[in-house]
mmCIF file of C-alpha atoms and ligand atoms in Angstrom:
data_model
loop_
_atom_site.group_PDB
_atom_site.id
_atom_site.type_symbol
_atom_site.label_atom_id
_atom_site.label_comp_id
_atom_site.label_asym_id
_atom_site.label_seq_id
_atom_site.Cartn_x
_atom_site.Cartn_y
_atom_site.Cartn_z
ATOM 1 C CA MET A 612 27.507 6.262 32.981
ATOM 2 C CA ALA A 613 25.331 7.622 29.792
ATOM 3 C CA LYS A 614 21.573 6.928 30.462
ATOM 4 C CA GLU A 615 20.420 4.108 28.597
ATOM 5 C CA LYS A 616 19.218 5.099 25.380
ATOM 6 C CA ALA A 617 15.323 3.723 24.317
ATOM 7 C CA VAL A 618 15.631 0.907 22.318
ATOM 8 C CA ARG A 619 13.420 1.869 18.987
ATOM 9 C CA GLU A 620 15.237 -0.536 16.854
ATOM 10 C CA LEU A 621 17.044 -3.928 16.266
ATOM 11 C CA GLU A 622 20.314 -1.405 16.514
ATOM 12 C CA ASP A 623 19.471 -0.199 19.941
ATOM 13 C CA LEU A 624 19.639 -3.714 21.473
ATOM 14 C CA PRO A 625 22.851 -4.079 23.579
ATOM 15 C CA GLY A 626 26.060 -6.192 21.904
ATOM 16 C CA ILE A 627 23.870 -5.751 18.285
ATOM 17 C CA GLY A 628 25.627 -3.447 15.793
ATOM 18 C CA GLU A 629 24.268 -2.431 12.865
ATOM 19 C CA ALA A 630 25.928 -5.272 10.495
ATOM 20 C CA THR A 631 24.615 -8.026 13.218
ATOM 21 C CA ALA A 632 21.117 -5.908 12.788
ATOM 22 C CA GLU A 633 21.376 -6.480 9.090
ATOM 23 C CA LYS A 634 21.894 -9.803 9.460
ATOM 24 C CA LEU A 635 18.646 -10.239 11.099
ATOM 25 C CA ARG A 636 16.261 -8.288 8.932
ATOM 26 C CA THR A 637 17.792 -10.544 5.832
ATOM 27 C CA ALA A 638 16.803 -13.546 7.913
ATOM 28 C CA GLY A 639 13.368 -12.189 8.224
ATOM 29 C CA TYR A 640 13.683 -10.991 12.156
ATOM 30 C CA THR A 641 12.798 -7.371 11.011
ATOM 31 C CA THR A 642 11.210 -6.257 14.493
ATOM 32 C CA LEU A 643 11.492 -6.159 18.455
ATOM 33 C CA GLU A 644 8.944 -8.037 18.815
ATOM 34 C CA LYS A 645 10.387 -10.884 16.507
ATOM 35 C CA ILE A 646 13.497 -10.690 19.002
ATOM 36 C CA ALA A 647 11.469 -10.956 21.881
ATOM 37 C CA VAL A 648 10.407 -14.202 21.371
ATOM 38 C CA LEU A 649 13.779 -15.779 20.201
ATOM 39 C CA ALA A 650 15.089 -18.359 22.292
ATOM 40 C CA PRO A 651 18.677 -17.225 23.386
ATOM 41 C CA HIS A 652 20.286 -20.007 21.265
ATOM 42 C CA GLU A 653 18.306 -19.110 18.528
ATOM 43 C CA LEU A 654 19.329 -15.723 18.500
ATOM 44 C CA SER A 655 22.831 -16.771 18.789
ATOM 45 C CA ASP A 656 22.484 -18.914 15.557
ATOM 46 C CA ILE A 657 20.770 -16.509 13.835
ATOM 47 C CA SER A 658 23.269 -13.616 14.867
ATOM 48 C CA GLY A 659 26.579 -15.238 15.458
ATOM 49 C CA ILE A 660 26.488 -13.193 19.054
ATOM 50 C CA ASN A 661 27.278 -15.696 21.632
ATOM 51 C CA VAL A 662 24.136 -17.342 24.259
ATOM 52 C CA GLU A 663 25.123 -14.553 26.856
ATOM 53 C CA ALA A 664 24.732 -11.526 24.932
ATOM 54 C CA ALA A 665 21.579 -13.422 23.448
ATOM 55 C CA LYS A 666 19.759 -13.035 26.367
ATOM 56 C CA LYS A 667 20.569 -9.815 27.136
ATOM 57 C CA ALA A 668 19.596 -8.631 24.212
ATOM 58 C CA ILE A 669 16.205 -10.238 24.257
ATOM 59 C CA ALA A 670 16.043 -9.530 27.186
ATOM 60 C CA ALA A 671 16.284 -5.813 26.245
ATOM 61 C CA ALA A 672 14.006 -6.716 23.058
ATOM 62 C CA LYS A 673 11.266 -7.916 25.715
ATOM 63 C CA ALA A 674 11.000 -4.487 28.101
ATOM 64 C CA ALA A 675 10.741 -2.829 24.890
ATOM 65 C CA THR A 676 7.778 -4.213 23.450
ATOM 66 C CA THR A 677 4.344 -3.589 24.848
ATOM 67 C CA ILE A 678 1.798 -5.355 24.192
ATOM 68 C CA GLU A 679 -2.017 -3.641 24.022
ATOM 69 C CA PHE A 680 -4.948 -5.146 25.615
ATOM 70 C CA GLU A 681 -8.315 -4.118 24.245
ATOM 71 C CA THR A 682 -11.978 -5.034 24.802
ATOM 72 C CA ALA A 683 -14.137 -6.719 22.541
ATOM 73 C CA THR A 684 -16.310 -3.999 22.145
ATOM 74 C CA ASN A 685 -13.134 -1.925 21.216
ATOM 75 C CA VAL A 686 -12.523 -4.184 18.378
ATOM 76 C CA SER A 687 -16.143 -4.387 16.979
ATOM 77 C CA LYS A 688 -15.817 -0.580 17.442
ATOM 78 C CA ARG A 689 -12.667 -0.292 15.377
ATOM 79 C CA ARG A 690 -14.152 -2.909 12.909
ATOM 80 C CA LYS A 691 -17.156 -0.618 12.168
ATOM 81 C CA ASP A 692 -14.215 1.717 10.493
ATOM 82 C CA LEU A 693 -13.053 -0.755 8.248
ATOM 83 C CA GLY A 694 -13.336 0.198 4.830
ATOM 84 C CA LYS A 695 -14.549 -1.899 1.937
ATOM 85 C CA ILE A 696 -13.973 -0.927 -2.099
ATOM 86 C CA THR A 697 -16.606 -2.521 -3.952
ATOM 87 C CA THR A 698 -15.278 -5.041 -7.047
ATOM 88 C CA GLY A 699 -18.011 -3.564 -9.538
ATOM 89 C CA ALA A 700 -19.903 -6.708 -9.225
ATOM 90 C CA LYS A 701 -22.926 -7.157 -6.546
ATOM 91 C CA SER A 702 -22.590 -11.005 -6.259
ATOM 92 C CA LEU A 703 -18.640 -11.000 -5.697
ATOM 93 C CA ASP A 704 -19.185 -8.145 -3.017
ATOM 94 C CA GLU A 705 -21.768 -9.920 -1.065
ATOM 95 C CA LEU A 706 -19.453 -13.382 -1.175
ATOM 96 C CA ILE A 707 -16.709 -11.356 0.644
ATOM 97 C CA GLY A 708 -18.915 -9.163 2.723
ATOM 98 C CA GLY A 709 -19.470 -5.895 1.184
ATOM 99 C CA GLY A 710 -16.321 -6.115 -0.615
ATOM 100 C CA ILE A 711 -12.464 -5.561 -0.183
ATOM 101 C CA GLU A 712 -11.899 -4.766 3.113
ATOM 102 C CA THR A 713 -9.286 -2.645 4.610
ATOM 103 C CA ASN A 714 -6.753 -3.819 7.471
ATOM 104 C CA ALA A 715 -6.455 -6.698 5.267
ATOM 105 C CA ILE A 716 -4.881 -8.770 2.222
ATOM 106 C CA THR A 717 -7.137 -10.506 -0.319
ATOM 107 C CA GLU A 718 -5.356 -12.344 -2.759
ATOM 108 C CA MET A 719 -6.604 -13.522 -5.875
ATOM 109 C CA TYR A 720 -5.098 -16.929 -7.698
ATOM 110 C CA GLY A 721 -5.824 -18.565 -10.321
ATOM 111 C CA LYS A 722 -4.402 -19.044 -14.175
ATOM 112 C CA PHE A 723 -2.883 -17.038 -16.727
ATOM 113 C CA ALA A 724 -5.801 -14.620 -18.359
ATOM 114 C CA SER A 725 -8.388 -15.384 -15.353
ATOM 115 C CA GLY A 726 -8.740 -11.658 -14.679
ATOM 116 C CA LYS A 727 -6.386 -11.402 -12.130
ATOM 117 C CA THR A 728 -4.610 -8.058 -13.348
ATOM 118 C CA GLN A 729 -8.202 -6.726 -14.490
ATOM 119 C CA MET A 730 -9.624 -6.789 -11.022
ATOM 120 C CA GLY A 731 -6.669 -5.158 -9.781
ATOM 121 C CA PHE A 732 -7.270 -2.295 -12.380
ATOM 122 C CA GLN A 733 -10.898 -1.931 -11.480
ATOM 123 C CA LEU A 734 -10.140 -1.822 -8.165
ATOM 124 C CA SER A 735 -7.579 1.086 -8.756
ATOM 125 C CA VAL A 736 -10.553 2.817 -9.855
ATOM 126 C CA ASN A 737 -13.258 2.401 -7.103
ATOM 127 C CA VAL A 738 -11.296 2.937 -4.398
ATOM 128 C CA GLN A 739 -11.200 6.489 -5.537
ATOM 129 C CA LEU A 740 -15.458 6.610 -5.844
ATOM 130 C CA PRO A 741 -16.425 8.456 -3.248
ATOM 131 C CA LYS A 742 -17.661 6.438 0.064
ATOM 132 C CA ASP A 743 -21.335 6.396 -0.478
ATOM 133 C CA LYS A 744 -20.662 4.634 -4.315
ATOM 134 C CA GLY A 745 -18.780 1.989 -2.759
ATOM 135 C CA GLY A 746 -15.266 3.416 -2.663
ATOM 136 C CA LEU A 747 -12.811 5.470 -0.093
ATOM 137 C CA ASP A 748 -12.215 7.980 -1.883
ATOM 138 C CA GLY A 749 -9.128 7.768 -1.689
ATOM 139 C CA GLY A 750 -5.462 6.775 -4.383
ATOM 140 C CA CYS A 751 -3.568 3.513 -5.022
ATOM 141 C CA LEU A 752 -0.227 2.368 -5.176
ATOM 142 C CA TYR A 753 -0.373 0.045 -7.928
ATOM 143 C CA VAL A 754 3.284 -1.646 -7.899
ATOM 144 C CA ASP A 755 3.662 -3.837 -11.281
ATOM 145 C CA THR A 756 5.837 -6.346 -11.325
ATOM 146 C CA GLU A 757 4.985 -7.841 -14.523
ATOM 147 C CA GLY A 758 4.947 -4.853 -16.617
ATOM 148 C CA THR A 759 1.265 -5.508 -17.693
ATOM 149 C CA PHE A 760 -0.295 -2.242 -16.566
ATOM 150 C CA ARG A 761 -2.168 -0.688 -18.973
ATOM 151 C CA PRO A 762 -3.536 3.162 -18.578
ATOM 152 C CA GLU A 763 -5.535 2.618 -21.720
ATOM 153 C CA ARG A 764 -7.580 0.106 -20.083
ATOM 154 C CA VAL A 765 -7.626 1.886 -16.676
ATOM 155 C CA GLN A 766 -9.047 4.843 -18.579
ATOM 156 C CA ASN A 767 -12.226 2.901 -20.152
ATOM 157 C CA MET A 768 -12.497 2.186 -16.406
ATOM 158 C CA ILE A 769 -12.402 5.471 -14.766
ATOM 159 C CA LYS A 770 -14.913 6.727 -18.090
ATOM 160 C CA SER A 771 -17.667 4.230 -16.892
ATOM 161 C CA ALA A 772 -17.093 4.494 -13.469
ATOM 162 C CA GLY A 773 -17.788 8.416 -14.163
ATOM 163 C CA LEU A 774 -14.873 9.672 -12.563
ATOM 164 C CA LYS A 775 -12.914 12.745 -14.014
ATOM 165 C CA GLU A 776 -9.987 10.847 -16.437
ATOM 166 C CA GLU A 777 -7.141 13.291 -15.504
ATOM 167 C CA ASP A 778 -7.904 12.979 -11.841
ATOM 168 C CA ALA A 779 -8.150 9.745 -11.378
ATOM 169 C CA LEU A 780 -5.096 8.720 -13.862
ATOM 170 C CA ASN A 781 -2.980 10.901 -11.328
ATOM 171 C CA ARG A 782 -4.274 9.300 -8.229
ATOM 172 C CA ILE A 783 -2.939 5.808 -9.056
ATOM 173 C CA ILE A 784 0.955 5.462 -8.335
ATOM 174 C CA VAL A 785 2.648 3.450 -10.735
ATOM 175 C CA VAL A 786 5.790 1.320 -9.769
ATOM 176 C CA ARG A 787 7.259 -0.982 -11.927
ATOM 177 C CA THR A 788 9.438 -3.182 -10.221
ATOM 178 C CA PRO A 789 11.422 -5.770 -11.988
ATOM 179 C CA THR A 790 12.805 -7.457 -9.166
ATOM 180 C CA THR A 791 12.090 -8.870 -5.920
ATOM 181 C CA GLU A 792 14.414 -6.243 -4.293
ATOM 182 C CA LYS A 793 13.061 -3.430 -5.674
ATOM 183 C CA GLN A 794 9.175 -5.287 -5.106
ATOM 184 C CA ILE A 795 10.675 -5.630 -1.356
ATOM 185 C CA LEU A 796 11.564 -1.782 -1.370
ATOM 186 C CA THR A 797 8.759 0.268 -2.526
ATOM 187 C CA ILE A 798 6.563 -1.471 0.259
ATOM 188 C CA GLU A 799 8.893 -0.691 2.608
ATOM 189 C CA ARG A 800 9.907 3.093 2.027
ATOM 190 C CA ALA A 801 6.061 3.507 0.625
ATOM 191 C CA ASP A 802 4.821 5.156 4.035
ATOM 192 C CA LYS A 803 5.624 9.082 2.359
ATOM 193 C CA LEU A 804 3.705 7.670 -0.682
ATOM 194 C CA ILE A 805 0.625 6.454 1.241
ATOM 195 C CA GLU A 806 0.364 9.764 3.375
ATOM 196 C CA ASP A 807 1.241 11.984 0.421
ATOM 197 C CA TYR A 808 -1.155 10.784 -1.938
ATOM 198 C CA GLY A 809 -4.229 9.693 0.467
ATOM 199 C CA VAL A 810 -3.495 5.930 -0.766
ATOM 200 C CA LYS A 811 -6.029 3.318 0.219
ATOM 201 C CA LEU A 812 -5.342 0.597 -1.478
ATOM 202 C CA ILE A 813 -2.307 -1.331 -2.630
ATOM 203 C CA VAL A 814 -2.151 -3.531 -5.483
ATOM 204 C CA VAL A 815 1.008 -6.122 -5.947
ATOM 205 C CA ASP A 816 0.534 -7.560 -9.408
ATOM 206 C CA SER A 817 1.808 -10.450 -9.088
ATOM 207 C CA MET A 818 3.028 -10.805 -5.569
ATOM 208 C CA THR A 819 4.792 -13.949 -6.444
ATOM 209 C CA SER A 820 5.959 -14.171 -10.115
ATOM 210 C CA LEU A 821 9.238 -12.720 -9.360
ATOM 211 C CA PHE A 822 9.907 -14.879 -6.092
ATOM 212 C CA ARG A 823 9.330 -18.256 -8.449
ATOM 213 C CA ALA A 824 11.437 -16.869 -11.286
ATOM 214 C CA GLU A 825 14.723 -15.522 -9.414
ATOM 215 C CA TYR A 826 14.751 -18.444 -6.654
ATOM 216 C CA ILE A 827 14.078 -21.029 -9.360
ATOM 217 C CA GLY A 828 18.114 -21.364 -9.719
ATOM 218 C CA ARG A 829 19.133 -20.627 -6.305
ATOM 219 C CA GLY A 830 17.883 -23.788 -4.572
ATOM 220 C CA SER A 831 16.535 -21.493 -1.320
ATOM 221 C CA LEU A 832 13.141 -22.204 -1.076
ATOM 222 C CA GLY A 833 13.651 -21.427 2.941
ATOM 223 C CA GLU A 834 15.576 -18.020 1.492
ATOM 224 C CA ARG A 835 12.606 -17.432 -1.148
ATOM 225 C CA GLN A 836 9.773 -18.276 1.792
ATOM 226 C CA GLN A 837 11.678 -16.113 4.241
ATOM 227 C CA LYS A 838 12.140 -12.839 1.971
ATOM 228 C CA LEU A 839 8.176 -13.284 0.753
ATOM 229 C CA ASN A 840 7.196 -14.252 4.710
ATOM 230 C CA MET A 841 8.669 -10.671 5.466
ATOM 231 C CA HIS A 842 7.545 -8.891 1.970
ATOM 232 C CA VAL A 843 3.929 -9.395 3.095
ATOM 233 C CA HIS A 844 4.205 -8.184 6.503
ATOM 234 C CA GLN A 845 5.422 -5.303 5.634
ATOM 235 C CA LEU A 846 1.971 -4.997 3.785
ATOM 236 C CA GLN A 847 0.208 -5.799 6.770
ATOM 237 C CA ARG A 848 1.862 -3.391 8.718
ATOM 238 C CA LEU A 849 0.809 -0.703 6.099
ATOM 239 C CA ALA A 850 -2.397 -2.035 6.456
ATOM 240 C CA ASP A 851 -3.090 -1.558 10.073
ATOM 241 C CA LYS A 852 -0.991 1.783 10.330
ATOM 242 C CA TYR A 853 -2.895 3.514 7.556
ATOM 243 C CA ASN A 854 -6.457 1.500 7.666
ATOM 244 C CA LEU A 855 -6.228 0.930 4.053
ATOM 245 C CA ALA A 856 -6.490 -2.236 1.619
ATOM 246 C CA VAL A 857 -4.071 -4.639 -0.157
ATOM 247 C CA TYR A 858 -4.837 -6.465 -3.196
ATOM 248 C CA ILE A 859 -2.273 -9.130 -4.093
ATOM 249 C CA THR A 860 -2.368 -11.784 -7.107
ATOM 250 C CA ASN A 861 -0.963 -15.077 -7.407
ATOM 251 C CA GLN A 862 -0.483 -17.739 -9.808
ATOM 252 C CA VAL A 863 -1.130 -21.092 -9.469
ATOM 253 C CA MET A 864 0.761 -24.141 -10.417
ATOM 254 C CA ASP A 865 -0.222 -28.019 -10.956
ATOM 255 C CA ASN A 866 -0.292 -30.203 -8.310
ATOM 256 C CA PRO A 867 -0.091 -33.376 -9.916
ATOM 257 C CA GLY A 868 -0.676 -35.115 -6.109
ATOM 258 C CA ILE A 869 -4.633 -34.189 -6.435
ATOM 259 C CA LEU A 870 -6.372 -36.880 -7.968
ATOM 260 C CA PHE A 871 -9.978 -35.657 -7.629
ATOM 261 C CA GLY A 872 -11.476 -32.046 -7.761
ATOM 262 C CA ASP A 873 -9.451 -29.119 -9.472
ATOM 263 C CA PRO A 874 -5.291 -29.995 -9.499
ATOM 264 C CA THR A 875 -4.205 -26.719 -9.222
ATOM 265 C CA THR A 876 -2.929 -24.935 -6.115
ATOM 266 C CA PRO A 877 -1.558 -20.899 -5.591
ATOM 267 C CA ILE A 878 2.075 -20.514 -4.976
ATOM 268 C CA GLY A 879 3.636 -19.222 -2.080
ATOM 269 C CA GLY A 880 3.139 -22.140 0.318
ATOM 270 C CA ASN A 881 1.724 -21.259 3.704
ATOM 271 C CA ILE A 882 3.876 -18.198 3.926
ATOM 272 C CA LEU A 883 0.621 -16.929 1.624
ATOM 273 C CA ALA A 884 -1.869 -19.398 2.680
ATOM 274 C CA HIS A 885 -1.223 -17.873 6.473
ATOM 275 C CA ALA A 886 -0.640 -13.935 5.861
ATOM 276 C CA ALA A 887 -3.634 -13.398 3.267
ATOM 277 C CA THR A 888 -7.031 -12.427 4.909
ATOM 278 C CA THR A 889 -9.308 -13.581 2.167
ATOM 279 C CA ARG A 890 -8.091 -15.752 -0.353
ATOM 280 C CA LEU A 891 -10.420 -15.709 -3.770
ATOM 281 C CA TYR A 892 -9.979 -18.488 -6.440
ATOM 282 C CA ILE A 893 -10.252 -17.255 -9.884
ATOM 283 C CA ARG A 894 -11.224 -19.002 -13.078
ATOM 284 C CA LYS A 895 -12.557 -18.770 -16.905
ATOM 285 C CA SER A 896 -15.778 -20.364 -17.876
ATOM 286 C CA LYS A 897 -17.903 -19.081 -20.894
ATOM 287 C CA GLU A 898 -17.425 -15.927 -22.882
ATOM 288 C CA ASP A 899 -16.156 -13.309 -20.539
ATOM 289 C CA LYS A 900 -17.596 -15.324 -17.352
ATOM 290 C CA ARG A 901 -15.255 -15.730 -14.361
ATOM 291 C CA ILE A 902 -16.012 -18.118 -11.491
ATOM 292 C CA ILE A 903 -14.951 -16.825 -8.253
ATOM 293 C CA ARG A 904 -14.581 -19.348 -5.047
ATOM 294 C CA LEU A 905 -13.853 -17.517 -1.700
ATOM 295 C CA VAL A 906 -11.679 -20.132 -0.280
ATOM 296 C CA ASP A 907 -10.829 -19.040 2.727
ATOM 297 C CA SER A 908 -12.122 -16.028 5.050
ATOM 298 C CA PRO A 909 -12.221 -14.423 8.686
ATOM 299 C CA ASN A 910 -16.174 -13.940 8.895
ATOM 300 C CA MET A 911 -17.933 -15.453 5.841
ATOM 301 C CA PRO A 912 -19.136 -18.934 4.296
ATOM 302 C CA ASP A 913 -16.988 -20.438 1.791
ATOM 303 C CA GLY A 914 -19.126 -20.170 -1.581
ATOM 304 C CA GLU A 915 -19.053 -19.079 -5.374
ATOM 305 C CA CYS A 916 -20.754 -16.042 -7.770
ATOM 306 C CA VAL A 917 -20.268 -15.433 -11.105
ATOM 307 C CA ILE A 918 -18.648 -12.311 -12.346
ATOM 308 C CA ARG A 919 -17.846 -10.808 -15.939
ATOM 309 C CA ILE A 920 -15.067 -9.130 -17.941
ATOM 310 C CA THR A 921 -16.979 -6.587 -19.734
ATOM 311 C CA PRO A 922 -15.460 -3.443 -21.809
ATOM 312 C CA LYS A 923 -16.795 -1.565 -19.362
ATOM 313 C CA GLY A 924 -14.806 -3.402 -16.259
ATOM 314 C CA ILE A 925 -15.890 -6.059 -13.535
ATOM 315 C CA THR A 926 -20.062 -6.402 -13.387
ATOM 316 C CA ASP A 927 -22.022 -9.021 -12.626
HETATM 317 P P1 LIG B 765 -1.897 -13.578 -15.680
HETATM 318 O O1 LIG B 765 -1.416 -12.219 -15.398
HETATM 319 O O2 LIG B 765 -1.133 -13.801 -16.942
HETATM 320 O O3 LIG B 765 -1.788 -14.383 -14.918
HETATM 321 O O4 LIG B 765 -2.910 -13.125 -16.058
HETATM 322 P P2 LIG B 765 -4.433 -12.667 -15.719
HETATM 323 O O5 LIG B 765 -5.516 -13.167 -14.269
HETATM 324 O O6 LIG B 765 -3.619 -11.446 -14.428
HETATM 325 O O7 LIG B 765 -5.113 -12.186 -16.745
HETATM 326 P P3 LIG B 765 -5.701 -11.000 -16.579
HETATM 327 O O8 LIG B 765 -6.292 -9.884 -15.335
HETATM 328 O O9 LIG B 765 -4.764 -10.106 -17.642
HETATM 329 O O10 LIG B 765 -6.689 -11.060 -17.882
HETATM 330 C C1 LIG B 765 -7.127 -11.482 -19.711
HETATM 331 C C2 LIG B 765 -8.997 -11.553 -19.891
HETATM 332 O O11 LIG B 765 -9.274 -9.990 -19.361
HETATM 333 C C3 LIG B 765 -8.304 -11.453 -21.169
HETATM 334 O O12 LIG B 765 -8.436 -13.088 -21.584
HETATM 335 C C4 LIG B 765 -9.723 -10.981 -21.812
HETATM 336 O O13 LIG B 765 -10.525 -11.950 -21.587
HETATM 337 C C5 LIG B 765 -9.821 -9.812 -20.442
HETATM 338 N N1 LIG B 765 -9.442 -8.303 -20.842
HETATM 339 C C6 LIG B 765 -8.531 -7.531 -20.453
HETATM 340 N N2 LIG B 765 -8.521 -6.871 -21.720
HETATM 341 C C7 LIG B 765 -9.736 -6.185 -21.868
HETATM 342 C C8 LIG B 765 -10.435 -5.098 -22.234
HETATM 343 O O14 LIG B 765 -9.988 -4.094 -22.560
HETATM 344 N N3 LIG B 765 -11.389 -5.248 -22.820
HETATM 345 C C9 LIG B 765 -12.426 -6.528 -22.310
HETATM 346 N N4 LIG B 765 -13.654 -6.803 -22.561
HETATM 347 N N5 LIG B 765 -11.819 -7.983 -21.467
HETATM 348 C C10 LIG B 765 -10.618 -7.898 -21.720
HETATM 349 MG MG1 LIG B 766 -1.758 -10.478 -14.615
#
């Protein structure tokens, strides 16, 4: 008998061919870990293989899945390697614990023209700053789903930050994605680009608008959420693997169910709410002022601060 092949991908599992693996991926079961925790009947329902075959596939997935244990001391040491990117506003940096963190997803949600995209521009510049100036001396992968990337505006921010114009523009890789498929594939295939350009920040602006627009007539909220779930987890995978920061933007919808307080809710439901490490809510105030509220953070108390969007960029 031939020696058994090492199990690395879904296709390597017994009874799982290429077509079945594809089916699983489409349903959001993209990794061996995800298969390993399924019940046989669940895997059978999702993939169409029978329960006996499902049992064998799950056992193989479990065998191939390793769990790495680590002491809290180690975790603490690793967290010291975490990078932070300044937002340009000290008050905001303080609110979130020093800046936009690597290894994590930071979400900014708010109404149109509130400043979500402007913050994405500013971060794509600031990530390039040297570490002692609040950057990570890295490049930026900028996924532009709405066609709102403006190099002229970014150029102004580059000048104000004291970076060399041409060099800095060359370290921002812009990918325009007009469909959710392109948006997902860009992230799925980003590894090489990240390595080649030393990317330390991924911006996805906007994370949700294409999903919202495309799935409106399809009547399948479940499918949309599954795709969004897979997408956001792929972003987290890159954040972990390359110790990079992820900044995503999100729109809001009116929630007439809320009678008191601010009746706006971010799009994307629980999937995004759980996946984003830090959630920020931005809203307009007087003139160029914006109020930013820290809604969710793993280690900082909720709170608010005020920033400004000036001709030079984001400031206090
Ligand atoms: P949507 O993508 O429509 O949801 O909005 P957004 O939250 O991304 O808004 P965006 O970041 O595009 O903010 C737009 C606002 O930023 C404008 O209304 C201006 O107040 C400000 N702004 C945009 N460009 C400039 C600029 O070049 N100089 C200055 N001073 N302000 C700008
Ligand atoms: Mg925008």
